[in-house]
PDB file of C-alpha atoms and ligand atoms in Angstrom:
ATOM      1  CA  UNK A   1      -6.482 -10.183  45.275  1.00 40.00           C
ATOM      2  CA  UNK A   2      -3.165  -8.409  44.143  1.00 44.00           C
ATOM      3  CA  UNK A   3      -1.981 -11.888  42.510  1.00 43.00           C
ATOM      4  CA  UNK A   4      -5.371 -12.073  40.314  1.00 42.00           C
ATOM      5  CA  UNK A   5      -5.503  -8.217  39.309  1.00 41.00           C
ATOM      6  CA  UNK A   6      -1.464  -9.190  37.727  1.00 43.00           C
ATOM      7  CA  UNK A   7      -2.701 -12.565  35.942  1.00 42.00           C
ATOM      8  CA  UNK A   8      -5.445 -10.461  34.432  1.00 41.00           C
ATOM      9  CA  UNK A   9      -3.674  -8.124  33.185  1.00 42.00           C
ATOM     10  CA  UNK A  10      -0.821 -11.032  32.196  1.00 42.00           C
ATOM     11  CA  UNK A  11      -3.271 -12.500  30.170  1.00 42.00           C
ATOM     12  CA  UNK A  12      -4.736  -9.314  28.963  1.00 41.00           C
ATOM     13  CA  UNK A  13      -0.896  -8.513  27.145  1.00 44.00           C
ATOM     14  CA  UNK A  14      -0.436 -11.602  26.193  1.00 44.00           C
ATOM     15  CA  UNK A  15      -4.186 -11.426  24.131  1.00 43.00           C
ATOM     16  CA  UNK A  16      -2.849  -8.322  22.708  1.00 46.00           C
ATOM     17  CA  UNK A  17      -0.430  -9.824  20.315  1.00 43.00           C
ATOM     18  CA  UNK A  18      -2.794 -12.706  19.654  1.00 43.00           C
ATOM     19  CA  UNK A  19      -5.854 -13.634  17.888  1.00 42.00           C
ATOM     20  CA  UNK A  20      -8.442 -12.201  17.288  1.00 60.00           C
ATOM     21  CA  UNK A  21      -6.612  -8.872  17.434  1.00 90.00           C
ATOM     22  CA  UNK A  22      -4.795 -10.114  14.751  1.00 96.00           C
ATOM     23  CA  UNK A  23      -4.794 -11.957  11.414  1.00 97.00           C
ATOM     24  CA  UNK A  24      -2.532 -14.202   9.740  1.00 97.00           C
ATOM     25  CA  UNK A  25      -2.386 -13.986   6.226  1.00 97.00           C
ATOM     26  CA  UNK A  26      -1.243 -16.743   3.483  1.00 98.00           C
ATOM     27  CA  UNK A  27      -1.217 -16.548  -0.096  1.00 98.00           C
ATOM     28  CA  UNK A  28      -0.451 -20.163  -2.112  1.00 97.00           C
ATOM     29  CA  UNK A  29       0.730 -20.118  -5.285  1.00 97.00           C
ATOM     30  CA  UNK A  30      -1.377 -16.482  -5.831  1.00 98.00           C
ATOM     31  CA  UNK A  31      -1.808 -15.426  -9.633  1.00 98.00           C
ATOM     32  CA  UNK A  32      -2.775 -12.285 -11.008  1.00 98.00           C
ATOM     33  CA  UNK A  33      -3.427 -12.055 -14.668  1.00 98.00           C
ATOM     34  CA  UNK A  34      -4.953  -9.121 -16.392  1.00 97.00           C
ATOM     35  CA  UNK A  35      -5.554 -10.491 -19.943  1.00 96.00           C
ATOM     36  CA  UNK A  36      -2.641 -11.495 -21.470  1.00 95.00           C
ATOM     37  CA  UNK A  37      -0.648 -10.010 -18.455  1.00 97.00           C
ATOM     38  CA  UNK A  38       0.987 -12.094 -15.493  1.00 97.00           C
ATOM     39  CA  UNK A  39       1.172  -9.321 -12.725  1.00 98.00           C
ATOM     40  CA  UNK A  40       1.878 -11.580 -10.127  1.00 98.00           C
ATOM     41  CA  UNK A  41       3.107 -15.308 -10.357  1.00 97.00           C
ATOM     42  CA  UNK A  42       2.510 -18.382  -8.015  1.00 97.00           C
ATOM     43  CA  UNK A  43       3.370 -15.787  -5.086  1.00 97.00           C
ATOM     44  CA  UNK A  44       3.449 -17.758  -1.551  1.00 97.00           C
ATOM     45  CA  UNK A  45       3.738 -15.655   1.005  1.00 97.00           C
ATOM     46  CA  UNK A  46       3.107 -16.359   4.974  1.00 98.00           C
ATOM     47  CA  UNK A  47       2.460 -13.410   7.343  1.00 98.00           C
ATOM     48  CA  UNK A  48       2.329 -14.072  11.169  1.00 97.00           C
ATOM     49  CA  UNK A  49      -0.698 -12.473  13.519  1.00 97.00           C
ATOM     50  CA  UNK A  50       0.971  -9.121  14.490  1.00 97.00           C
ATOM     51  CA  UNK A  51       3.376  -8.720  11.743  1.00 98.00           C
ATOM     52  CA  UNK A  52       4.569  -5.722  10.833  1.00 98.00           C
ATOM     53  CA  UNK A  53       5.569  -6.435   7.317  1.00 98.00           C
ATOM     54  CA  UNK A  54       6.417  -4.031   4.645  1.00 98.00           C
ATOM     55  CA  UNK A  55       6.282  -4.382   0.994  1.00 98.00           C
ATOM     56  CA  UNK A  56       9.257  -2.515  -1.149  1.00 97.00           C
ATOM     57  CA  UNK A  57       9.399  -2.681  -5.127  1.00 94.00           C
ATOM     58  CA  UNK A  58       9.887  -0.564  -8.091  1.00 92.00           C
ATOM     59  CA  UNK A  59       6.627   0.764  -9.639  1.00 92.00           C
ATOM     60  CA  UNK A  60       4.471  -1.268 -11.636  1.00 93.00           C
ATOM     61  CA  UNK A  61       5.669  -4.239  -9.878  1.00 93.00           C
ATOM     62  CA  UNK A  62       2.821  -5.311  -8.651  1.00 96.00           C
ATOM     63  CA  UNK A  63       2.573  -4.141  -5.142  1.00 96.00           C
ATOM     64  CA  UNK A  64      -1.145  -2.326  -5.144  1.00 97.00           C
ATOM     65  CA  UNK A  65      -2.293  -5.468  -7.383  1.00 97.00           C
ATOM     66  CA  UNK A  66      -1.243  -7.672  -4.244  1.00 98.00           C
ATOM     67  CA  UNK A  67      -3.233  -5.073  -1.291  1.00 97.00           C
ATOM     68  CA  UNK A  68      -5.736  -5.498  -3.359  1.00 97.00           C
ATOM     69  CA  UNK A  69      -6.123  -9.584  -3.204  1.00 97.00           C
ATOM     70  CA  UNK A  70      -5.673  -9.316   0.133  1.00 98.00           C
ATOM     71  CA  UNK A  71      -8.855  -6.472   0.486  1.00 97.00           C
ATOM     72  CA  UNK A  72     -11.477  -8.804  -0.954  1.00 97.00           C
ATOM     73  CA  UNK A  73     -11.487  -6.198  -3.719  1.00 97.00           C
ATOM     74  CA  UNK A  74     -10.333  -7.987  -6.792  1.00 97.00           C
ATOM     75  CA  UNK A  75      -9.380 -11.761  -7.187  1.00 96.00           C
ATOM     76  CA  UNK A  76      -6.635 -14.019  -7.796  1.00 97.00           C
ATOM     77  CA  UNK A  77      -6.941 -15.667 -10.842  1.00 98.00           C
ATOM     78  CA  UNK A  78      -5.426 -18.930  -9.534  1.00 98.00           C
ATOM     79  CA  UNK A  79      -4.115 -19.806  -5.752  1.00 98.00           C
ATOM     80  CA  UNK A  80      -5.200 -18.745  -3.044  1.00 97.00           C
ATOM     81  CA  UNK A  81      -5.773 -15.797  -0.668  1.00 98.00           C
ATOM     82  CA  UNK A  82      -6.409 -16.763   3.105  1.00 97.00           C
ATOM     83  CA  UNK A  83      -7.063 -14.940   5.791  1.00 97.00           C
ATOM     84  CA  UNK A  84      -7.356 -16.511   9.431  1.00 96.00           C
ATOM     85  CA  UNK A  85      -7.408 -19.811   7.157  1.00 93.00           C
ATOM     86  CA  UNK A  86     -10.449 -18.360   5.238  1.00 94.00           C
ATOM     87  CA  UNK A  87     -10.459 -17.656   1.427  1.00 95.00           C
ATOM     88  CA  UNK A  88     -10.976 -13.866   1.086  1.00 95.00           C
ATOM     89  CA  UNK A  89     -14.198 -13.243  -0.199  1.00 92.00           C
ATOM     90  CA  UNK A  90     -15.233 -10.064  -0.553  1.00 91.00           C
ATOM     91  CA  UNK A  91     -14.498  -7.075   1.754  1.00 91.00           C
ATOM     92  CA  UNK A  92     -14.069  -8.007   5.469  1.00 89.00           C
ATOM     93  CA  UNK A  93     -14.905  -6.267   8.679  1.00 87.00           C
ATOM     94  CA  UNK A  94     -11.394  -7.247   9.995  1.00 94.00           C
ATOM     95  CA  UNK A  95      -9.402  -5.845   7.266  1.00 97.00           C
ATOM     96  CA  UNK A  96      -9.229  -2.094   6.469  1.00 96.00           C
ATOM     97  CA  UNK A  97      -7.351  -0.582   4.087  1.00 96.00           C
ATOM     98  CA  UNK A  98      -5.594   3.186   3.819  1.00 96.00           C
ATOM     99  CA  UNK A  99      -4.391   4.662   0.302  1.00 94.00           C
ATOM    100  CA  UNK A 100      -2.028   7.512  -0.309  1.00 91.00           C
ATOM    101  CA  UNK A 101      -5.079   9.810  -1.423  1.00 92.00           C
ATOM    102  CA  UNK A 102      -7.186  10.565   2.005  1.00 89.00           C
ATOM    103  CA  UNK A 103     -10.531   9.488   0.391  1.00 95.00           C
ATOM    104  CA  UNK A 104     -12.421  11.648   2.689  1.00 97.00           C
ATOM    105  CA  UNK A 105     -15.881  12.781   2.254  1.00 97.00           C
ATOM    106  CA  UNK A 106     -15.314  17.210   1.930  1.00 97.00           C
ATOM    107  CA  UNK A 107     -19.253  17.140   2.954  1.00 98.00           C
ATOM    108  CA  UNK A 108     -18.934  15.537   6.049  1.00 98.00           C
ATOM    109  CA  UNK A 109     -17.053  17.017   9.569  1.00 98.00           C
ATOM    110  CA  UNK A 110     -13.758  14.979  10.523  1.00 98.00           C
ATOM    111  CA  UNK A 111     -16.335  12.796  12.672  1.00 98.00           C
ATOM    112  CA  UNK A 112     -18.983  11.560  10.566  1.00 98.00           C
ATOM    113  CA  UNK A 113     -16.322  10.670   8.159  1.00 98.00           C
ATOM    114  CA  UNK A 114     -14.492   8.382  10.871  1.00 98.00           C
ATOM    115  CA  UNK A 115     -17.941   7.656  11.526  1.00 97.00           C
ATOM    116  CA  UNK A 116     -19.196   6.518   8.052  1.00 96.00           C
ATOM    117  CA  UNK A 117     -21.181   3.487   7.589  1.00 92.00           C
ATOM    118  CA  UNK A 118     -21.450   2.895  11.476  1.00 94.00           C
ATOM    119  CA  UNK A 119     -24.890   2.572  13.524  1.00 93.00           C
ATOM    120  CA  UNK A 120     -26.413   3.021  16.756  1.00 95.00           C
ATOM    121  CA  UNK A 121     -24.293   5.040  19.894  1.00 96.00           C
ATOM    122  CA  UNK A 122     -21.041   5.829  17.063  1.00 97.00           C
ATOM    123  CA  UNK A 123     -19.682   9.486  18.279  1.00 97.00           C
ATOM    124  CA  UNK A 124     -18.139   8.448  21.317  1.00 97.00           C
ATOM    125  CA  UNK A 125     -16.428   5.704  19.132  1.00 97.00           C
ATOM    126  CA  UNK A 126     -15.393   7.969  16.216  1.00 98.00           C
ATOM    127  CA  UNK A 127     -14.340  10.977  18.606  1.00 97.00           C
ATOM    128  CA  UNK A 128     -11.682   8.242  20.272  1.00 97.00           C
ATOM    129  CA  UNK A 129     -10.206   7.425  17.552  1.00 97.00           C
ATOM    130  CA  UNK A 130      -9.937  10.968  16.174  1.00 98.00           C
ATOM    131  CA  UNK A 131      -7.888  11.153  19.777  1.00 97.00           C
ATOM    132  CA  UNK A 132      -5.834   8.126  19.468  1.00 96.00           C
ATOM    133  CA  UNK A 133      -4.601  10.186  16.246  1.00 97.00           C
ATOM    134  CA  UNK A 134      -4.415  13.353  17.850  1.00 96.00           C
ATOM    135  CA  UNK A 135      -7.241  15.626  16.314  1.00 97.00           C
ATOM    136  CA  UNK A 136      -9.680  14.599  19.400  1.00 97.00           C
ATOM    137  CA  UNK A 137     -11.093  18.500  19.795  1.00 97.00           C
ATOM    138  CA  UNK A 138     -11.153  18.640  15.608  1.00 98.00           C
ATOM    139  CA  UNK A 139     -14.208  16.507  15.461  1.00 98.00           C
ATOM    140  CA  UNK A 140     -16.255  19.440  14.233  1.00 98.00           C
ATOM    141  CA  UNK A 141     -14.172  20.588  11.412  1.00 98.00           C
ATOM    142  CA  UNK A 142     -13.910  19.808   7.642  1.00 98.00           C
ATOM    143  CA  UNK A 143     -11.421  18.024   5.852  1.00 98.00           C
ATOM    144  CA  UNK A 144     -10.282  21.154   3.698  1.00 97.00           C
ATOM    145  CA  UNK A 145      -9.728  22.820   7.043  1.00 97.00           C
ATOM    146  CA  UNK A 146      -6.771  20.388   7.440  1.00 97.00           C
ATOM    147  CA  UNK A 147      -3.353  20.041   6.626  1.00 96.00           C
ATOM    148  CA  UNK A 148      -2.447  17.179   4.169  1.00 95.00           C
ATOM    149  CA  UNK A 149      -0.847  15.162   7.244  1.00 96.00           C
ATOM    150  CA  UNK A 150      -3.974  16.137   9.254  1.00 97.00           C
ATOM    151  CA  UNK A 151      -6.155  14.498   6.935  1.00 97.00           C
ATOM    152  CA  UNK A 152      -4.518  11.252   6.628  1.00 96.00           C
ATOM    153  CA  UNK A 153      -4.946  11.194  10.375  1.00 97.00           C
ATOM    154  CA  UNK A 154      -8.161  11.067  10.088  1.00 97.00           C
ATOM    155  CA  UNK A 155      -7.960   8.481   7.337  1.00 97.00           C
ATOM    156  CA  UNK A 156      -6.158   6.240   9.811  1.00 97.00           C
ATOM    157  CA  UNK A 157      -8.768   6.780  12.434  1.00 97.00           C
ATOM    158  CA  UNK A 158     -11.029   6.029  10.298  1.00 97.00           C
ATOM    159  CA  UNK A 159      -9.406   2.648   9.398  1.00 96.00           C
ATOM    160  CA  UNK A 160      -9.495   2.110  13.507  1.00 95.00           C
ATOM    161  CA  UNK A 161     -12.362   2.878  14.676  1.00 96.00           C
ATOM    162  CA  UNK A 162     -13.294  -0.515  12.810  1.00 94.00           C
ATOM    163  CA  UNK A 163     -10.750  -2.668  15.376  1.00 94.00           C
ATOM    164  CA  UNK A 164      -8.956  -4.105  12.274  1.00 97.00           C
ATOM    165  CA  UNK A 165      -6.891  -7.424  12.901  1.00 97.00           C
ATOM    166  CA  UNK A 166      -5.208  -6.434   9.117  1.00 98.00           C
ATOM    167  CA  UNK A 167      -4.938  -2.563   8.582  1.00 98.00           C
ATOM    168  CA  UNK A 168      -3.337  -2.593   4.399  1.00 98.00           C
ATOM    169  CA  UNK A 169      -1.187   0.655   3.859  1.00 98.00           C
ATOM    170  CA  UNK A 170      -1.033   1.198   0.167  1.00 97.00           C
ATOM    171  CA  UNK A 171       1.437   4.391   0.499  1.00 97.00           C
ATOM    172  CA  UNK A 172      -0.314   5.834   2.809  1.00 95.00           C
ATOM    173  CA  UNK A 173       2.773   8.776   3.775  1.00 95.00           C
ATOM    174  CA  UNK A 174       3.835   8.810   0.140  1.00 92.00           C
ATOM    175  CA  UNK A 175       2.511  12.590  -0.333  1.00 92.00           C
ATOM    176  CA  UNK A 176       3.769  14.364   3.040  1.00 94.00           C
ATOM    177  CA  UNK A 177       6.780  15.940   3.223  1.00 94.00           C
ATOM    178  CA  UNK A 178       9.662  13.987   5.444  1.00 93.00           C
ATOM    179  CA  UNK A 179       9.071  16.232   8.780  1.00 94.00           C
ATOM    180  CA  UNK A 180       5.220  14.658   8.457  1.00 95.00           C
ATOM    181  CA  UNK A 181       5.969  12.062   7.444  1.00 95.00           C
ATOM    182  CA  UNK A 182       8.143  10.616  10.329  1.00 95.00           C
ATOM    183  CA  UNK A 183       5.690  11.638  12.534  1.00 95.00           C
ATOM    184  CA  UNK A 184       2.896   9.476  11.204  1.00 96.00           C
ATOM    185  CA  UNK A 185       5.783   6.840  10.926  1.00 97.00           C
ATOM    186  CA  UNK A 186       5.792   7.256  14.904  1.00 96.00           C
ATOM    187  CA  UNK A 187       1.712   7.183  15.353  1.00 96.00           C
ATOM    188  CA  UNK A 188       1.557   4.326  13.043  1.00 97.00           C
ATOM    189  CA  UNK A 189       4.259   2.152  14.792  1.00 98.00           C
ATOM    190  CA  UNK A 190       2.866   3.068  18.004  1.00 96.00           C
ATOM    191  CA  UNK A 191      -0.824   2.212  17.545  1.00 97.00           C
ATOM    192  CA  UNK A 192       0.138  -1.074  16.383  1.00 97.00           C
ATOM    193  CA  UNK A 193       2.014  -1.886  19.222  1.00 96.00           C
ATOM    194  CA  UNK A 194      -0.812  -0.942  21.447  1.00 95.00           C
ATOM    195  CA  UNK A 195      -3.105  -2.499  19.477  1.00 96.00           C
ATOM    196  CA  UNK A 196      -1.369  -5.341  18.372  1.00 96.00           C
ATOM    197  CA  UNK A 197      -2.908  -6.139  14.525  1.00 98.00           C
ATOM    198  CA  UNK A 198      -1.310  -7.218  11.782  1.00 98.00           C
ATOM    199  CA  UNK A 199       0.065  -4.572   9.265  1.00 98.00           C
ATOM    200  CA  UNK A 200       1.253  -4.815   5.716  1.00 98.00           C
ATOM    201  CA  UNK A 201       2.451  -1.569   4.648  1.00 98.00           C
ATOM    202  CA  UNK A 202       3.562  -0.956   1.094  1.00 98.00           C
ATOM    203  CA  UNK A 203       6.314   1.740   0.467  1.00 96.00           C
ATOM    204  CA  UNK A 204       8.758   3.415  -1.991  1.00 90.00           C
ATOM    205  CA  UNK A 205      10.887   4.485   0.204  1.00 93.00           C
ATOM    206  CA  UNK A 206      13.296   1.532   1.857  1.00 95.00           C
ATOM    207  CA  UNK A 207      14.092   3.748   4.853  1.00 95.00           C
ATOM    208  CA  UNK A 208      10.515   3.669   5.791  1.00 97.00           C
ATOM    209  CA  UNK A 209      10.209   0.115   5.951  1.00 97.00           C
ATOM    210  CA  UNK A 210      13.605  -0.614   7.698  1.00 98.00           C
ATOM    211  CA  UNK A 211      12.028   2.224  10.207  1.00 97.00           C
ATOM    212  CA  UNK A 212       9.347   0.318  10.685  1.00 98.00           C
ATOM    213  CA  UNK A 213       8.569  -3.090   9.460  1.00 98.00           C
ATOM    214  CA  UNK A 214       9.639  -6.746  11.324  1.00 97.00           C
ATOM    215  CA  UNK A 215      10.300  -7.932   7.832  1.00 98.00           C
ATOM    216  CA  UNK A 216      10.733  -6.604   4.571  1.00 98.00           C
ATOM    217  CA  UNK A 217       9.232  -8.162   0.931  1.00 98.00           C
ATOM    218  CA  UNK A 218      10.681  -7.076  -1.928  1.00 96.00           C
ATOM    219  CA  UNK A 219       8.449  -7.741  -5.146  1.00 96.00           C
ATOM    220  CA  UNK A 220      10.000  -7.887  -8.264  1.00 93.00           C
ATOM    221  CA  UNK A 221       7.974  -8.749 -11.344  1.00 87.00           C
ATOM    222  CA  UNK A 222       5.629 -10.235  -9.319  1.00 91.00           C
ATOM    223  CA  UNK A 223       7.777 -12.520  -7.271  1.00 94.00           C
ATOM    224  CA  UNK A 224       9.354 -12.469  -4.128  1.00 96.00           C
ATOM    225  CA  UNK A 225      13.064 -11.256  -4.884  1.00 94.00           C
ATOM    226  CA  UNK A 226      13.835 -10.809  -1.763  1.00 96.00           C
ATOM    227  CA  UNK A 227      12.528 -11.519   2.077  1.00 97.00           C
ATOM    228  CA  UNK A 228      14.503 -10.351   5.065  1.00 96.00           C
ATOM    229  CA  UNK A 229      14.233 -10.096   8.894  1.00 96.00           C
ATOM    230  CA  UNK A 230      14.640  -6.692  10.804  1.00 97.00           C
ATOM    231  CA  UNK A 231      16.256  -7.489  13.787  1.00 94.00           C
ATOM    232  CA  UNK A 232      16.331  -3.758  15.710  1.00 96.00           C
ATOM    233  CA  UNK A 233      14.583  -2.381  18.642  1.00 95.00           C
ATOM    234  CA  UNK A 234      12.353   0.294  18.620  1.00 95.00           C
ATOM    235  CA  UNK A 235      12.247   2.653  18.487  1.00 92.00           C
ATOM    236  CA  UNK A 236      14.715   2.723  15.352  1.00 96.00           C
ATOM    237  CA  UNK A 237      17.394   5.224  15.200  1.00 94.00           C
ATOM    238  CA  UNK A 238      18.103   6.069  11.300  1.00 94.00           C
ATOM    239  CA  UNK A 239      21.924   6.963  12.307  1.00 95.00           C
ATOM    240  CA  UNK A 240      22.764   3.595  13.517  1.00 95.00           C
ATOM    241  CA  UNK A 241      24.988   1.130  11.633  1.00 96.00           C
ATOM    242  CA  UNK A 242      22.564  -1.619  11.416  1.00 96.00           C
ATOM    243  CA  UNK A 243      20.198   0.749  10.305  1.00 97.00           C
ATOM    244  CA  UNK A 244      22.389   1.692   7.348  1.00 97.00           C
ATOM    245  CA  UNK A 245      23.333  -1.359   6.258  1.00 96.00           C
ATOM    246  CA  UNK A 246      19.744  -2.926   6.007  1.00 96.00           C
ATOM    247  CA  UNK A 247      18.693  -0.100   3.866  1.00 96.00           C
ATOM    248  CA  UNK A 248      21.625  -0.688   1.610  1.00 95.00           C
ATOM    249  CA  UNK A 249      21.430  -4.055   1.671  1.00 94.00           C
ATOM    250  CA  UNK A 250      17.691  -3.231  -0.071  1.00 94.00           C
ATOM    251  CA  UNK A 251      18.728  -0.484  -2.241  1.00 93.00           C
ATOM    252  CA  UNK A 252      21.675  -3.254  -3.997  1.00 92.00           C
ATOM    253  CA  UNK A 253      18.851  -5.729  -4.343  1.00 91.00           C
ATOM    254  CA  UNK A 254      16.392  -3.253  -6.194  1.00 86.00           C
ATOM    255  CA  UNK A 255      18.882  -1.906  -8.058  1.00 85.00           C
ATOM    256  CA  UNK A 256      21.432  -4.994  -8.868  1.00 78.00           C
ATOM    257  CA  UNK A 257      24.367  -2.864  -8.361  1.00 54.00           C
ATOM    258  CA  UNK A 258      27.346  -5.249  -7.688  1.00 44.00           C
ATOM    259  CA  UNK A 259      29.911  -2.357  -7.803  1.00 44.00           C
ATOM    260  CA  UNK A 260      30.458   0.999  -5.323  1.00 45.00           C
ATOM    261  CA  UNK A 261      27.448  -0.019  -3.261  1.00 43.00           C
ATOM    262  CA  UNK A 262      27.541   3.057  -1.209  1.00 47.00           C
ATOM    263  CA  UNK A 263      26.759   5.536  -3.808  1.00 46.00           C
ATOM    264  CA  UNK A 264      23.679   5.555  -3.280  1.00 44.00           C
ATOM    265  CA  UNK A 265      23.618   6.178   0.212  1.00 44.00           C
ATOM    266  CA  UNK A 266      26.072   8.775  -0.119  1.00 42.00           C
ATOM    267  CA  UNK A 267      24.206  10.840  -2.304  1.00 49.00           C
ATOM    268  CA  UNK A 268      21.163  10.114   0.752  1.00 50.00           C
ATOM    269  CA  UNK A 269      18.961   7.878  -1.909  1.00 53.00           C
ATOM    270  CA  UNK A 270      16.403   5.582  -0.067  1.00 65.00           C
ATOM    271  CA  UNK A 271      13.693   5.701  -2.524  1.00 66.00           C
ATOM    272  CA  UNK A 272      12.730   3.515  -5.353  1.00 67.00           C
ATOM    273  CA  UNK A 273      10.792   6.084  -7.192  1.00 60.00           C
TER     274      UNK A 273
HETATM  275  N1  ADP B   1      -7.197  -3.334 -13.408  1.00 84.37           N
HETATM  276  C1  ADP B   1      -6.095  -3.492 -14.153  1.00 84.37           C
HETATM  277  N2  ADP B   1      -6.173  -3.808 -15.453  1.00 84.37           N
HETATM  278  C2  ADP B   1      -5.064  -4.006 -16.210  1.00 84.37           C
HETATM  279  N3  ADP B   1      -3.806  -3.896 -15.741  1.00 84.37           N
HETATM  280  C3  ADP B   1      -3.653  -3.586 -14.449  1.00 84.37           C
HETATM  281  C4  ADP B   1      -4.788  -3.368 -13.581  1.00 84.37           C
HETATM  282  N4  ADP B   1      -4.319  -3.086 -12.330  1.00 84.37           N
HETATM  283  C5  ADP B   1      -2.969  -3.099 -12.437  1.00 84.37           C
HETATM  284  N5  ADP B   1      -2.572  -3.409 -13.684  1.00 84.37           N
HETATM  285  C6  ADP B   1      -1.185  -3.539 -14.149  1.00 84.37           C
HETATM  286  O1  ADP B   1      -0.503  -4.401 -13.256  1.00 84.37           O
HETATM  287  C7  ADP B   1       0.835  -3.969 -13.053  1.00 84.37           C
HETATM  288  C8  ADP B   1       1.094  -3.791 -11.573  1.00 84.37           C
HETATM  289  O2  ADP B   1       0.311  -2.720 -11.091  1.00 84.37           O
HETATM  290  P1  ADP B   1       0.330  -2.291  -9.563  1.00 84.37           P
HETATM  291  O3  ADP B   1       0.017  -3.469  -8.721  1.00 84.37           O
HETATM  292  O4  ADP B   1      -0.565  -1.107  -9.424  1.00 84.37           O
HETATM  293  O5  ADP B   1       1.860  -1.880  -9.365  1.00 84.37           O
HETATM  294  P2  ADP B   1       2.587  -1.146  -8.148  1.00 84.37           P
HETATM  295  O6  ADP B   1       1.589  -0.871  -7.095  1.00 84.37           O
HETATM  296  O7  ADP B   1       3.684  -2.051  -7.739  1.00 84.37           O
HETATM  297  O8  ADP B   1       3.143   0.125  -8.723  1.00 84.37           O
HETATM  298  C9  ADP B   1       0.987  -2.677 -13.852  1.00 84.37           C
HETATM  299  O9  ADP B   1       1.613  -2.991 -15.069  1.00 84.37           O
HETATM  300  C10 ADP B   1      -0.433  -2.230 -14.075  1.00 84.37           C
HETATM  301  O10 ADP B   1      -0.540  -1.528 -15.272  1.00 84.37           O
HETATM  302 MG1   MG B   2       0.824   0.887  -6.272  1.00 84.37          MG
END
């Protein structure tokens, strides 16, 4: 009896950090044009199920242009876009997306807007994943009521309650001041590892991603100028060595200084805006 209840749950774990919790992404060769522009060019890029990968580059580089492909909600003008070995076509259930604006609705409480577009028996649904973000009792209340953290909360509940296999973070902490910011870092990099889905977060700030991410992109023009492996545990302590040097190691790249590479970090940059 005792040996069955452990396999379950065996299994159970293991499932977490598979399919179809989670979705592996590939782009081939992905081009973005708009007009006579080239925003992004022959990109390949290979994301595991359960990858936490983050996406660094200076603005205008073509970071959003790339969340996008991957949302269904514009095109690549040549290559291809997969998705669980599907061309993305159009928005999909799996996939949900969270911007740096909250996009919520002022004339709805926080729980129809987690519950937005969702039928039948939804409130029990919508008022856990208000809890799984920690406003579980604010169900009632409107989004002005909130505090700019508070309502991207309930932005990322209401990219949850969906049971995305790809959540998309287009700056999602950009606006929120560090204290708030670190804390969402925390929620964010703890739902995922209870929930196990695949996450490609997009950020200006290089400490963020070496906080968080498995792996860090850097775009540059469009291409991949640089792809490296974050080997830490979590959770990541900003004051250790490793820590440090990853983040510089970024920094160097985005800014192609050769000379007195710790300048930067002495003068406590980590952002690329
Ligand atoms: N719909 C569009 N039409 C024309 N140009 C666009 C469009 N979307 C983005 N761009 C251009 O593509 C480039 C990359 O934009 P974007 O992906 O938003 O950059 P990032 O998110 O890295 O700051 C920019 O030069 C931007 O002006
Ligand atoms: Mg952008």
């Amino acid at each position: 009896m005792n040996l069955t209840i452990q396999k379950s749950s065996v299994v159970r774990n293991v499932a977490a950090r598979t399919a179809p919790q989670s979705s592996a992404i590939e782009l081939r060769s992905a081009t973005k044009r708009f007009g006579e522009k080239t925003v992004l060019h022959a990109l390949d890029l290979a994301v595991q199920p359960g990858e936490f990968l983050a996406i660094v580059g200076r603005s205008g580089c073509g970071k959003s242009t790339l969340l996008r492909l991957l949302a269904g909600l514009d095109d690549a003008t040549a290559g291809e876009v997969t998705i669980d070995n599907g061309r993305v076509r159009g928005v999909s259930q799996g996939t949900r997306i969270m911007f740096q604006e909250h996009r919520l609705l002022p004339w709805r409480t926080l729980l129809q807007n987690v519950g937005l577009g969702m039928h039948g028996e939804w409130q029990p649904i919508a008022r856990k994943a208000l809890e799984q973000v920690g406003l579980g009792e604010r169900g009632d209340d409107w989004p002005s009521m909130l505090s700019g953290g508070q309502r991207q909360r309930v932005a990322l509940a209401r990219a949850l309650v969906h049971d995305p296999r790809l959540l998309l973070l287009d700056e999602p902490l950009g606006a929120l001041d560090a204290l708030t910011r670190i804390e969402m870092q925390n929620l964010i990099e703890g739902l995922w590892q209870k929930k196990g889905f695949t996450v490609v977060l997009i950020t200006h700030d290089v400490d963020e991603a070496i906080a968080l991410a498995d792996r860090v992109v850097l775009l540059e023009g469009g291409r991949v100028g640089m792809d490296i492996r974050v080997n830490m545990s979590r959770p990541r302590h900003r004051s250790s060595t490793t820590f440090g040097e990853l983040t510089e190691q970024v920094l160097n790249r985005v800014l192609q200084r050769t000379e007195e590479p710790s300048r930067s970090m002495r003068n406590g940059v980590s952002s690329l805006k």
